[in-house]
mmCIF file of C-alpha atoms in Angstrom:
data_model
loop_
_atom_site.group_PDB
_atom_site.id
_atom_site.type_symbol
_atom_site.label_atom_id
_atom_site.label_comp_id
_atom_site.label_asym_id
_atom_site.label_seq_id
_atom_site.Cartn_x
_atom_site.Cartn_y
_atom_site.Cartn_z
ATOM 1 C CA UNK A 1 -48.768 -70.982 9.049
ATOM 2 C CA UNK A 2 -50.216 -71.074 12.573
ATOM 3 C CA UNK A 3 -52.322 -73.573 11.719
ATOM 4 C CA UNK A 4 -49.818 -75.898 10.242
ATOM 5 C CA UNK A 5 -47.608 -75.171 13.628
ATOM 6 C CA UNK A 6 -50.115 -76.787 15.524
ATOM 7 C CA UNK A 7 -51.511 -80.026 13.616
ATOM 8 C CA UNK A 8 -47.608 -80.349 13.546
ATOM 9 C CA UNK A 9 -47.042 -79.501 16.890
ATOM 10 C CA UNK A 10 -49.743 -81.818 18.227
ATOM 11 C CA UNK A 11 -47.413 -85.019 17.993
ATOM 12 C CA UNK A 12 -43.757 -83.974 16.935
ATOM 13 C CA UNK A 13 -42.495 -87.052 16.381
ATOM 14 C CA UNK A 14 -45.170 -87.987 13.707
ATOM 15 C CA UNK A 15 -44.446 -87.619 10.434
ATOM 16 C CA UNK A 16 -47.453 -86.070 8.134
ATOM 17 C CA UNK A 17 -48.137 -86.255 4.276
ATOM 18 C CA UNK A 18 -49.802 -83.316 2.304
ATOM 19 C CA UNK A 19 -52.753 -84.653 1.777
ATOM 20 C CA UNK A 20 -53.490 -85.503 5.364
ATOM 21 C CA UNK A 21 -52.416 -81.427 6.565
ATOM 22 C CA UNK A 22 -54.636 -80.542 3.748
ATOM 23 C CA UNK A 23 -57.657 -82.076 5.180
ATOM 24 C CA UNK A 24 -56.675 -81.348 8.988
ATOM 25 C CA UNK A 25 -55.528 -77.643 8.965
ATOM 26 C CA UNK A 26 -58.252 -76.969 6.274
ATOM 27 C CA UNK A 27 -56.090 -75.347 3.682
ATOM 28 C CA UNK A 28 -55.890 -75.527 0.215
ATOM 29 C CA UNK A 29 -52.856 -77.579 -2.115
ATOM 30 C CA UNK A 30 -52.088 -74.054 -3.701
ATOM 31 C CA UNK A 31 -51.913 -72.639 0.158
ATOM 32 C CA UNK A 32 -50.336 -75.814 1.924
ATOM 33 C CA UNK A 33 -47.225 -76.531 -0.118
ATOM 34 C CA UNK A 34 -45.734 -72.777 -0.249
ATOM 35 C CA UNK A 35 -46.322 -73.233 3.636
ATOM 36 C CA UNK A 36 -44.503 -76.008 3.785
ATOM 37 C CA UNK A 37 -41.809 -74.990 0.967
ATOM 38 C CA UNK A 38 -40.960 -71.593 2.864
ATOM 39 C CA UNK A 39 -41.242 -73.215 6.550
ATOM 40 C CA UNK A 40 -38.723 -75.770 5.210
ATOM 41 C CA UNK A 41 -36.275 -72.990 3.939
ATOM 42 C CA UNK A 42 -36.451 -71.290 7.004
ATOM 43 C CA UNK A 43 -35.311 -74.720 9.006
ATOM 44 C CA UNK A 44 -38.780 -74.911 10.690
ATOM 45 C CA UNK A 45 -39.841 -78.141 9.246
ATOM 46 C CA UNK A 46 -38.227 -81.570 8.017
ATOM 47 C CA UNK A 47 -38.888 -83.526 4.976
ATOM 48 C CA UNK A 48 -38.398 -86.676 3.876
ATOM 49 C CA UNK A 49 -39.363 -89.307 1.266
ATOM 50 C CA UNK A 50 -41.521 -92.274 3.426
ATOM 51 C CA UNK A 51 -41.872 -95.717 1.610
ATOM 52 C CA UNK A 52 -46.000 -95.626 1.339
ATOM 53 C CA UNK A 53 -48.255 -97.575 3.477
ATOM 54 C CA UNK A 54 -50.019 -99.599 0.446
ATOM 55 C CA UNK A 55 -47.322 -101.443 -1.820
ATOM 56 C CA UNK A 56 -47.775 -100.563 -5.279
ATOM 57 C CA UNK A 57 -48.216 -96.841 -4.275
ATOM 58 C CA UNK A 58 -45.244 -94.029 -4.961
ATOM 59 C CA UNK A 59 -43.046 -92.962 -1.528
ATOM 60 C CA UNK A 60 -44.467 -89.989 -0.305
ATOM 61 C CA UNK A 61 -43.115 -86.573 1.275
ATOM 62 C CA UNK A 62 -43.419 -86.267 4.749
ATOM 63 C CA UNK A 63 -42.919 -83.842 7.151
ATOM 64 C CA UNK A 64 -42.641 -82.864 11.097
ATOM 65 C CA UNK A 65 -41.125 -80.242 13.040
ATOM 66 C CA UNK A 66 -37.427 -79.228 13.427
ATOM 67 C CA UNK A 67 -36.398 -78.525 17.047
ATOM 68 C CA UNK A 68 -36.487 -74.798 15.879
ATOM 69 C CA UNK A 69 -40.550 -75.396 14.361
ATOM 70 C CA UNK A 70 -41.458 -77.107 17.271
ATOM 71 C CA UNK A 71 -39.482 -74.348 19.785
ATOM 72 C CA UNK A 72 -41.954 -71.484 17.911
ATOM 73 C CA UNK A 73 -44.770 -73.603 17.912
ATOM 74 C CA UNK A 74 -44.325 -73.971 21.695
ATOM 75 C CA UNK A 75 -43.844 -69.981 21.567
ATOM 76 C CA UNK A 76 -46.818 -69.489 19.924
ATOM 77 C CA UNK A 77 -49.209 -71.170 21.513
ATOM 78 C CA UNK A 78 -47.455 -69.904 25.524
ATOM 79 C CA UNK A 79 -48.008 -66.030 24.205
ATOM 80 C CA UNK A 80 -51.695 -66.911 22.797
ATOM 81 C CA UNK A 81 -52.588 -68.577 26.254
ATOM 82 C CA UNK A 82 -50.738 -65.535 27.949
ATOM 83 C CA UNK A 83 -53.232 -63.274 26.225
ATOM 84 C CA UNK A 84 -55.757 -65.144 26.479
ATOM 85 C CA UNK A 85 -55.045 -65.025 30.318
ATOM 86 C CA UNK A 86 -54.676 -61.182 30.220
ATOM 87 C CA UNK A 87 -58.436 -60.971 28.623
ATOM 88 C CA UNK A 88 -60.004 -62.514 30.703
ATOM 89 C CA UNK A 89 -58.751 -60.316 33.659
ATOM 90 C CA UNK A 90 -59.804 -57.455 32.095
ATOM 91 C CA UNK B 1 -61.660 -86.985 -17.983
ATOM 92 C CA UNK B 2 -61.609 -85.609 -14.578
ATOM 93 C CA UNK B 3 -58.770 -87.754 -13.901
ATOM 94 C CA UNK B 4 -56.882 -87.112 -17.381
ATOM 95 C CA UNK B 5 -57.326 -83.310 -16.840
ATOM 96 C CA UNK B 6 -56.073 -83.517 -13.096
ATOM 97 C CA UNK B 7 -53.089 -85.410 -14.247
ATOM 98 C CA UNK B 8 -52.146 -82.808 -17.160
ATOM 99 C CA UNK B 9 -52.242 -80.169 -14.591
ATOM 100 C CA UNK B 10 -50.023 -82.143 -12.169
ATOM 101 C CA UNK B 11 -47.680 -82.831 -15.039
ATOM 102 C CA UNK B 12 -47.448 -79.259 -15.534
ATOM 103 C CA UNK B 13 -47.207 -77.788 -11.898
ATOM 104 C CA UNK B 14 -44.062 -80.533 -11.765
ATOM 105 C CA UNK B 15 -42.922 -79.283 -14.958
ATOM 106 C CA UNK B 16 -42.984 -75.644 -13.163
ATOM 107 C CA UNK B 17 -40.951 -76.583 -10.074
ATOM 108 C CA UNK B 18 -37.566 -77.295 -11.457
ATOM 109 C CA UNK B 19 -34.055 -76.671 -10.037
ATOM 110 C CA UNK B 20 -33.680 -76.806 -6.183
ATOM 111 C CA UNK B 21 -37.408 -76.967 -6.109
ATOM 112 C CA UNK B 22 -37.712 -80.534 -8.440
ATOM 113 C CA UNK B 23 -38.720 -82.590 -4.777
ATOM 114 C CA UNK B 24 -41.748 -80.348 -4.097
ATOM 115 C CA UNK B 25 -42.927 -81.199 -7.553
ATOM 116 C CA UNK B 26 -41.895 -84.802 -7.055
ATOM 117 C CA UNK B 27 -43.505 -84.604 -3.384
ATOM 118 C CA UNK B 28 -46.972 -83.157 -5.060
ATOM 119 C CA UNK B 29 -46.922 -86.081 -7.610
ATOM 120 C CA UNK B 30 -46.568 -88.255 -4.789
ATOM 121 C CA UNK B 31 -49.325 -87.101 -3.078
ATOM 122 C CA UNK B 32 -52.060 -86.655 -5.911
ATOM 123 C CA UNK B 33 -52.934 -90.485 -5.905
ATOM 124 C CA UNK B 34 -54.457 -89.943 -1.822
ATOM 125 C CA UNK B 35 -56.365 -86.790 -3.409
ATOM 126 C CA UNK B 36 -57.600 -88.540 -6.488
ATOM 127 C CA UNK B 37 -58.705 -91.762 -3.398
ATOM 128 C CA UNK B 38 -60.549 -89.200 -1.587
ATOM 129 C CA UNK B 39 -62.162 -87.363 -4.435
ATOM 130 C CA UNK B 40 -60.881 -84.098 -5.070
ATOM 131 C CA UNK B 41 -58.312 -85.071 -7.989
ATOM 132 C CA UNK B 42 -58.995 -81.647 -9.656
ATOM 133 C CA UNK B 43 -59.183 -79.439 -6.842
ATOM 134 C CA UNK B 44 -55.777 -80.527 -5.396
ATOM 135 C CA UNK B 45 -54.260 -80.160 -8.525
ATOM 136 C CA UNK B 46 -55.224 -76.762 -9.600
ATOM 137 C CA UNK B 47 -53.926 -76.064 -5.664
ATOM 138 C CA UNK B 48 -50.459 -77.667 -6.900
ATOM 139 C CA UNK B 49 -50.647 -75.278 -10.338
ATOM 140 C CA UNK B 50 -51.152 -72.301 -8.857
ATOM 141 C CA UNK B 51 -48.295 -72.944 -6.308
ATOM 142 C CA UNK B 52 -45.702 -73.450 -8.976
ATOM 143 C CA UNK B 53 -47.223 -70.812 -10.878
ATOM 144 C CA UNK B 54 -46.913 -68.588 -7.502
ATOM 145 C CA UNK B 55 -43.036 -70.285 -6.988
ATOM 146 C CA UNK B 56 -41.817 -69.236 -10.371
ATOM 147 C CA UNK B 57 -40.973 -65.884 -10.024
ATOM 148 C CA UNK B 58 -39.642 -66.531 -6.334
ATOM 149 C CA UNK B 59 -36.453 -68.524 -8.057
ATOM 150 C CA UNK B 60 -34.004 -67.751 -10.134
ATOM 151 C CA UNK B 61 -34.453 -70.788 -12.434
ATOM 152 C CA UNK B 62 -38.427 -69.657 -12.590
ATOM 153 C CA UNK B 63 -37.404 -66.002 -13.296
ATOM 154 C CA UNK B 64 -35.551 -67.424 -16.201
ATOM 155 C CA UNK B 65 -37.945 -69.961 -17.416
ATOM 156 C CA UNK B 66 -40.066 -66.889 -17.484
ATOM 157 C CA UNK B 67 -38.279 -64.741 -19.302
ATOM 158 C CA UNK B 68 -37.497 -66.994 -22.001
ATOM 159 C CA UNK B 69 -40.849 -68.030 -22.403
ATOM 160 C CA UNK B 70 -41.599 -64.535 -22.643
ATOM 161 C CA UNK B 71 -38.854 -63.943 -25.322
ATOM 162 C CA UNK B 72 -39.938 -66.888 -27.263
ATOM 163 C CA UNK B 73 -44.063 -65.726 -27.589
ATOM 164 C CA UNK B 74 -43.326 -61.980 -27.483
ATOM 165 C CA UNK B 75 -40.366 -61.891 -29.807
ATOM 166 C CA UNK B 76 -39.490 -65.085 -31.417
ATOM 167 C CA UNK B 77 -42.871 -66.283 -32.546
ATOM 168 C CA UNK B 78 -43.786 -62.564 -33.602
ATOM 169 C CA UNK B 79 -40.845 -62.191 -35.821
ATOM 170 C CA UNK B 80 -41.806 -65.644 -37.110
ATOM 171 C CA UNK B 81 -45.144 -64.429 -38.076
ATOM 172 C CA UNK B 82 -43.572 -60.981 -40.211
ATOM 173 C CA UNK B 83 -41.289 -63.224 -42.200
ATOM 174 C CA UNK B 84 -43.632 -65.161 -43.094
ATOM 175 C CA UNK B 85 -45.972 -62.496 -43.903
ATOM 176 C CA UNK B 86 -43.208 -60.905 -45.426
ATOM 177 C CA UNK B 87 -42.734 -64.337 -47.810
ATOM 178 C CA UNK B 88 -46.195 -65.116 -48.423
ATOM 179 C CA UNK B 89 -47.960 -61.609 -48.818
ATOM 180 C CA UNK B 90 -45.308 -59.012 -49.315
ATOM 181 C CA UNK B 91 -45.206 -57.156 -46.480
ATOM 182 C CA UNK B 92 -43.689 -53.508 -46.865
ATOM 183 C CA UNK B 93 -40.457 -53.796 -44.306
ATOM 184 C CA UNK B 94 -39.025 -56.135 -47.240
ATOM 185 C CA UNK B 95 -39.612 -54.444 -50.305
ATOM 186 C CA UNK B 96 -38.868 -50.293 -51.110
ATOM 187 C CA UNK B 97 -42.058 -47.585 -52.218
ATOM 188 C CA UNK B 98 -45.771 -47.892 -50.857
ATOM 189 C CA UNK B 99 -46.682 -51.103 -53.293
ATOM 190 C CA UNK B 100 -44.798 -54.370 -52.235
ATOM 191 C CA UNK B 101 -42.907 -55.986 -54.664
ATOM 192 C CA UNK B 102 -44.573 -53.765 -57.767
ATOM 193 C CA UNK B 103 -44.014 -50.946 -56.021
ATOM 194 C CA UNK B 104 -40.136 -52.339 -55.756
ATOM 195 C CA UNK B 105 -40.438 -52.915 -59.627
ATOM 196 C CA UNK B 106 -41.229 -49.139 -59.828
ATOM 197 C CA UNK B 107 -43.612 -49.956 -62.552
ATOM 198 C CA UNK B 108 -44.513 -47.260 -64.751
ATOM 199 C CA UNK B 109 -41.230 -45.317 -64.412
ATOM 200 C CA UNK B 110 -38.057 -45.408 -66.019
ATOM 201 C CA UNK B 111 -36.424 -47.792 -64.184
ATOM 202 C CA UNK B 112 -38.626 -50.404 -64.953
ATOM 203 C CA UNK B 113 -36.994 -51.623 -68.057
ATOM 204 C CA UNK B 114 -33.751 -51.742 -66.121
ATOM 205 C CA UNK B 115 -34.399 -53.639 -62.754
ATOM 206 C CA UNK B 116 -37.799 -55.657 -63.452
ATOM 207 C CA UNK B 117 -35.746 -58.712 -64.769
ATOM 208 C CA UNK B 118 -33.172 -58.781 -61.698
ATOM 209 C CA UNK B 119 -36.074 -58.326 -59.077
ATOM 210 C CA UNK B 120 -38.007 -61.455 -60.762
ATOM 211 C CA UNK B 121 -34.893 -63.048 -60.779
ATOM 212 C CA UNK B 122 -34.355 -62.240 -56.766
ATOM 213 C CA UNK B 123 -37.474 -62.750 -55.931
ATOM 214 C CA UNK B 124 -37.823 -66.550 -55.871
ATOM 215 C CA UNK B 125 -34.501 -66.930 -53.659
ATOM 216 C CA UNK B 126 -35.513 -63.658 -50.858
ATOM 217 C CA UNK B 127 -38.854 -65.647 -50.657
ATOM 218 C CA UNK B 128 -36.736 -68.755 -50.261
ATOM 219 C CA UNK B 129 -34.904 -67.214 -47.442
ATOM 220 C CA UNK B 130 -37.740 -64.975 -45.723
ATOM 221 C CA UNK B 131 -39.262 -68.666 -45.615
ATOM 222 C CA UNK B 132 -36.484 -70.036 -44.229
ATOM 223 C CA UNK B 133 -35.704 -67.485 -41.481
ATOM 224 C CA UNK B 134 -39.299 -67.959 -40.319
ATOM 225 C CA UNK B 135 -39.019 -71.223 -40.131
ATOM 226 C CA UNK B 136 -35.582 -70.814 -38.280
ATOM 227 C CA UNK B 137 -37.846 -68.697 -35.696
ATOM 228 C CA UNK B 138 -40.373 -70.962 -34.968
ATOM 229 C CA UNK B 139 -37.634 -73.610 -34.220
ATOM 230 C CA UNK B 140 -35.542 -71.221 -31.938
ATOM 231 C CA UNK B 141 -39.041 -70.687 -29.966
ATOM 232 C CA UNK B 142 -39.399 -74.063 -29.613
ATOM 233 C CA UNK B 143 -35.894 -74.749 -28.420
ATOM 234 C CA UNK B 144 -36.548 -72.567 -25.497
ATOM 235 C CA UNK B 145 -39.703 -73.625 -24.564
ATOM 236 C CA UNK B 146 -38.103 -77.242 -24.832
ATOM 237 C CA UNK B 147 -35.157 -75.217 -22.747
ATOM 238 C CA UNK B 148 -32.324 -76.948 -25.851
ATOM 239 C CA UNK B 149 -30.101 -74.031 -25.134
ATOM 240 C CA UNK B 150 -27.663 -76.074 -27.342
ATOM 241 C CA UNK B 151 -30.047 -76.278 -29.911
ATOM 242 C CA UNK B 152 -30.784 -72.663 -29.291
ATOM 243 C CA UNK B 153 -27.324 -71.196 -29.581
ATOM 244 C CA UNK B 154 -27.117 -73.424 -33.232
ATOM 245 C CA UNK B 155 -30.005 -72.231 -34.410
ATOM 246 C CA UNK B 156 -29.354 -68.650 -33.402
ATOM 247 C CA UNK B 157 -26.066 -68.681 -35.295
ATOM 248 C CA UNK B 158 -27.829 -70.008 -38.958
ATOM 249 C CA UNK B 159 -30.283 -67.466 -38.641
ATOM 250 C CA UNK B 160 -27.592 -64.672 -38.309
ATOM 251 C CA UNK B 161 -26.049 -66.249 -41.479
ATOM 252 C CA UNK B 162 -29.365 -66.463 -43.109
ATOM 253 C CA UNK B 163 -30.486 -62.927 -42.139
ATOM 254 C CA UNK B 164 -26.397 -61.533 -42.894
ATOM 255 C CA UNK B 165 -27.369 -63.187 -46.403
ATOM 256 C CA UNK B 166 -30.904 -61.726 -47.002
ATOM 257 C CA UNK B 167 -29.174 -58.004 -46.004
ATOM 258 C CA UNK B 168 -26.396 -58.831 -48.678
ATOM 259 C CA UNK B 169 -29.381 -59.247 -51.162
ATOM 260 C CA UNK B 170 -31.486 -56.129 -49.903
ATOM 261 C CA UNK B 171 -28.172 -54.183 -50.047
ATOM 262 C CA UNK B 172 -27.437 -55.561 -53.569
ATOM 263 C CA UNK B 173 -30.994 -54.908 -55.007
ATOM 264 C CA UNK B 174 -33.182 -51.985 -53.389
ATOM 265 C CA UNK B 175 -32.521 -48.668 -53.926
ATOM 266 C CA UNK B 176 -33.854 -48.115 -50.221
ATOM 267 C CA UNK B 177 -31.463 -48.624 -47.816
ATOM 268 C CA UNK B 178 -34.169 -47.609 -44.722
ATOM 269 C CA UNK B 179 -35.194 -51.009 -45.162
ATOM 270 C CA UNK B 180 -32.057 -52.568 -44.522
ATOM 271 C CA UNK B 181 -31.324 -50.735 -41.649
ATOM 272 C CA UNK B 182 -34.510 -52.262 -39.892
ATOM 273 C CA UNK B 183 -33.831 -55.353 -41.125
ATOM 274 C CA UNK B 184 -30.080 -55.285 -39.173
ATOM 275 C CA UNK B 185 -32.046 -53.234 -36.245
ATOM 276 C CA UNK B 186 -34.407 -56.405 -35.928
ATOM 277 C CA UNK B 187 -31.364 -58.845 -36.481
ATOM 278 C CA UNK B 188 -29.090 -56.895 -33.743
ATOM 279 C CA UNK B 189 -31.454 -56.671 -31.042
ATOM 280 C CA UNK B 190 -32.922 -59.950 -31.459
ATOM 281 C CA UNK B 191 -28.934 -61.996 -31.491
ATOM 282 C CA UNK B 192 -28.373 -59.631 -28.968
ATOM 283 C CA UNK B 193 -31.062 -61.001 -27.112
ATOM 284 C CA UNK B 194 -30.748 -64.632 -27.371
ATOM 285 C CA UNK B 195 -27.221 -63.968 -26.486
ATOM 286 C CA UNK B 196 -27.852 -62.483 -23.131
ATOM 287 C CA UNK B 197 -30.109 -65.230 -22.674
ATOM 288 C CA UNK B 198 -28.362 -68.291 -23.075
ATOM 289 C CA UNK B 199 -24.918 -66.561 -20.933
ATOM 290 C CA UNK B 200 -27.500 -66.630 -18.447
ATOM 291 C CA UNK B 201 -28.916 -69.894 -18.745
ATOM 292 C CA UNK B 202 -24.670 -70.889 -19.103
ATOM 293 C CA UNK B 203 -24.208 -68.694 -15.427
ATOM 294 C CA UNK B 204 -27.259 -70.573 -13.948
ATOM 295 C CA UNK B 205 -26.814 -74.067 -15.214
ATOM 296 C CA UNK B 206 -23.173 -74.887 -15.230
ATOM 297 C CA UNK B 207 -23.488 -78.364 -15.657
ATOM 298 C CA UNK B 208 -25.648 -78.233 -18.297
ATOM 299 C CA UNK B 209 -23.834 -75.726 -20.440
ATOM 300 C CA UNK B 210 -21.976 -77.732 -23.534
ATOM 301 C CA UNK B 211 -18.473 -78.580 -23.216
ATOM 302 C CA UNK B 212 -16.007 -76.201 -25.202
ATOM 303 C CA UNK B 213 -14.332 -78.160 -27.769
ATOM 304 C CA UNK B 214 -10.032 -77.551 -27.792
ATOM 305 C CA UNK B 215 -9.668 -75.936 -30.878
#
C-alpha cells in the first residue's frame, strides 16, 4: 500500500490507470487491484472512468488520491523522514 | 493462443467480480488491452484471476456464488450421478435384498411367483423416472451455475413431484421400506437445501427475485 501512496502521492492531481501503477510501484495485477479496491472502500482513493487516449480503445479506470489518501500519504512519508532523522543521530 | 487464453481468463476474473464489485471487473477489462501492448497479456491476467478469486469470499454476493457452486458440484451433480447409476446399473439404494433388481424379484423363494410380473411391469416406468430425476439434477446444477434462480426454483419443484412419485411407487412395490426412508432423507435435505438457497439469493438480490403473481 505504501508504495501505491507514493507513485500516487507524487502528483495528486494526476490521474493513473492500472497498468501504468503496475509497472511503476512494481506490483503485480493480482496485488494492485485489491490495493486499489480496499483503498477505495476506505475513501483513500478516487476512481473514475477516463475516455482513452487512442480512439478506438475502451475508457479506462483511473485513479488519484482523496484529500484523506493524500493527508496519510503526507503522514507517512513526515514520520518515515522523522525516523529517518532520529537514526541518524544515534 | 496466448492472447485467446489471456482473454478467457479475463472473461472469467470479470465473471467473478459481480455485484457492487462489477466496475473493478469492468476497470480490469479496460485495462488488459495496455498489458496485452506491452507484452504481458497472460501475466496480468492471471494477476486479475487470482484477485477475484481472492475477492469472492470477501462479499456477500461471492460467498453466495460460492456456496451454490459448491451445492451444485458437491450435491446436485452427485445425486445426478446415483440416479443415474441407479437407472442404468441398479444400484442397491433403489431396489430391496443384496442383488439389485433380482434380488428385489426374490428369485428362488416363494414370492417369486407372486411379485415377478408386477416388478417387470414397474420396472420400465422407475427406470423412466430415476432417468428423469437425474436428468432434472443435472439441469438444477446448471441453473445455478448459470445463477437462473427462476429456473432453479421450477425445476426444484418437478423434481419434488417426480421424486414424491418414485416414493409412491417404492412404497407401493418393495417390501423394504429402509429404502424409502433414504430416498425421502435424500429428497428432504436436498429441497431443503435449494430452498434455503434461493431465500437467500431472494434476500440478496431483490430486484432480481420474480414478481409474485396476485392469485
Amino acid at each position: 500500500m505504501l508504495a501505491v501512496l507514493e507513485r500516487l502521492a507524487a502528483e495528486p492531481q494526476q490521474w493513473r490507470h492500472g497498468y501504468d501503477l503496475m509497472k511503476e510501484t512494481g506490483l503485480f495485477s493480482g496485488t494492485l487491484y485489491p490495493l486499489l479496491m480496499r483503498m477505495t472502500d476506505q475513501g483513500l482513493v478516487e476512481a473514475e472512468w477516463r475516455e482513452p487516449a487512442q480512439p478506438g480503445r475502451p475508457a479506462r479506470h483511473a485513479y488519484r488520491l482523496t484529500t484523506a489518501g493524500l493527508a496519510l500519504a503526507r503522514d507517512i512519508a513526515a514520520n518515515a523522514a522523522s525516523d529517518a532523522g532520529k537514526a541518524a543521530l544515534t | 493462443m496466448k492472447l485467446v487464453i489471456a482473454r478467457a481468463m479475463m472473461a472469467l476474473a470479470a465473471h467473478g467480480l459481480g455485484g457492487a464489485r462489477r466496475p473493478w471487473g469492468m476497470a480490469m477489462l479496460a485495462e488488459f488491452d495496455a498489458a496485452a501492448d506491452a507484452g504481458q497479456p497472460l501475466r496480468f491476467a492471471a494477476g486479475c484471476l487470482i484477485a477475484a478469486i481472492r475477492e469472492l469470499p470477501r462479499q456477500e454476493e461471492g460467498r453466495f456464488a460460492l456456496a451454490s457452486y459448491a451445492l451444485a458440484l458437491g450435491v446436485m451433480l452427485p445425486m445426478a450421478s446415483v440416479q443415474l447409476g441407479a437407472a442404468l446399473f441398479g444400484l442397491p439404494y433403489l431396489f430391496p435384498g443384496a442383488g439389485d433388481l433380482p434380488g428385489a424379484l426374490l428369485e428362488g423363494s416363494a414370492h417369486e411367483g407372486l411379485i415377478r410380473s408386477v416388478y417387470q411391469a414397474a420396472s420400465p416406468a422407475i427406470i423412466m423416472l430415476l432417468l428423469t430425476l437425474a436428468v432434472g439434477h443435472f439441469c438444477i446444477a446448471w441453473s445455478m451455475i448459470e445463477r437462473d434462480w427462476d429456473r432453479v426454483r421450477r425445476l426444484g419443484t418437478l423434481e419434488l413431484a417426480g421424486s414424491v412419485t418414485l416414493i409412491l411407487f417404492m412404497a407401493v412395490l418393495f417390501l423394504d421400506s429402509s429404502r424409502i426412508a433414504v430416498q425421502t432423507a435424500v429428497l428432504v435435505v436436498e429441497l431443503a437445501t435449494l430452498r434455503i438457497i434461493v431465500e437467500r439469493h431472494a434476500q440478496l438480490f431483490p430486484a432480481a427475485a420474480p414478481a409474485e403473481h396476485p392469485g
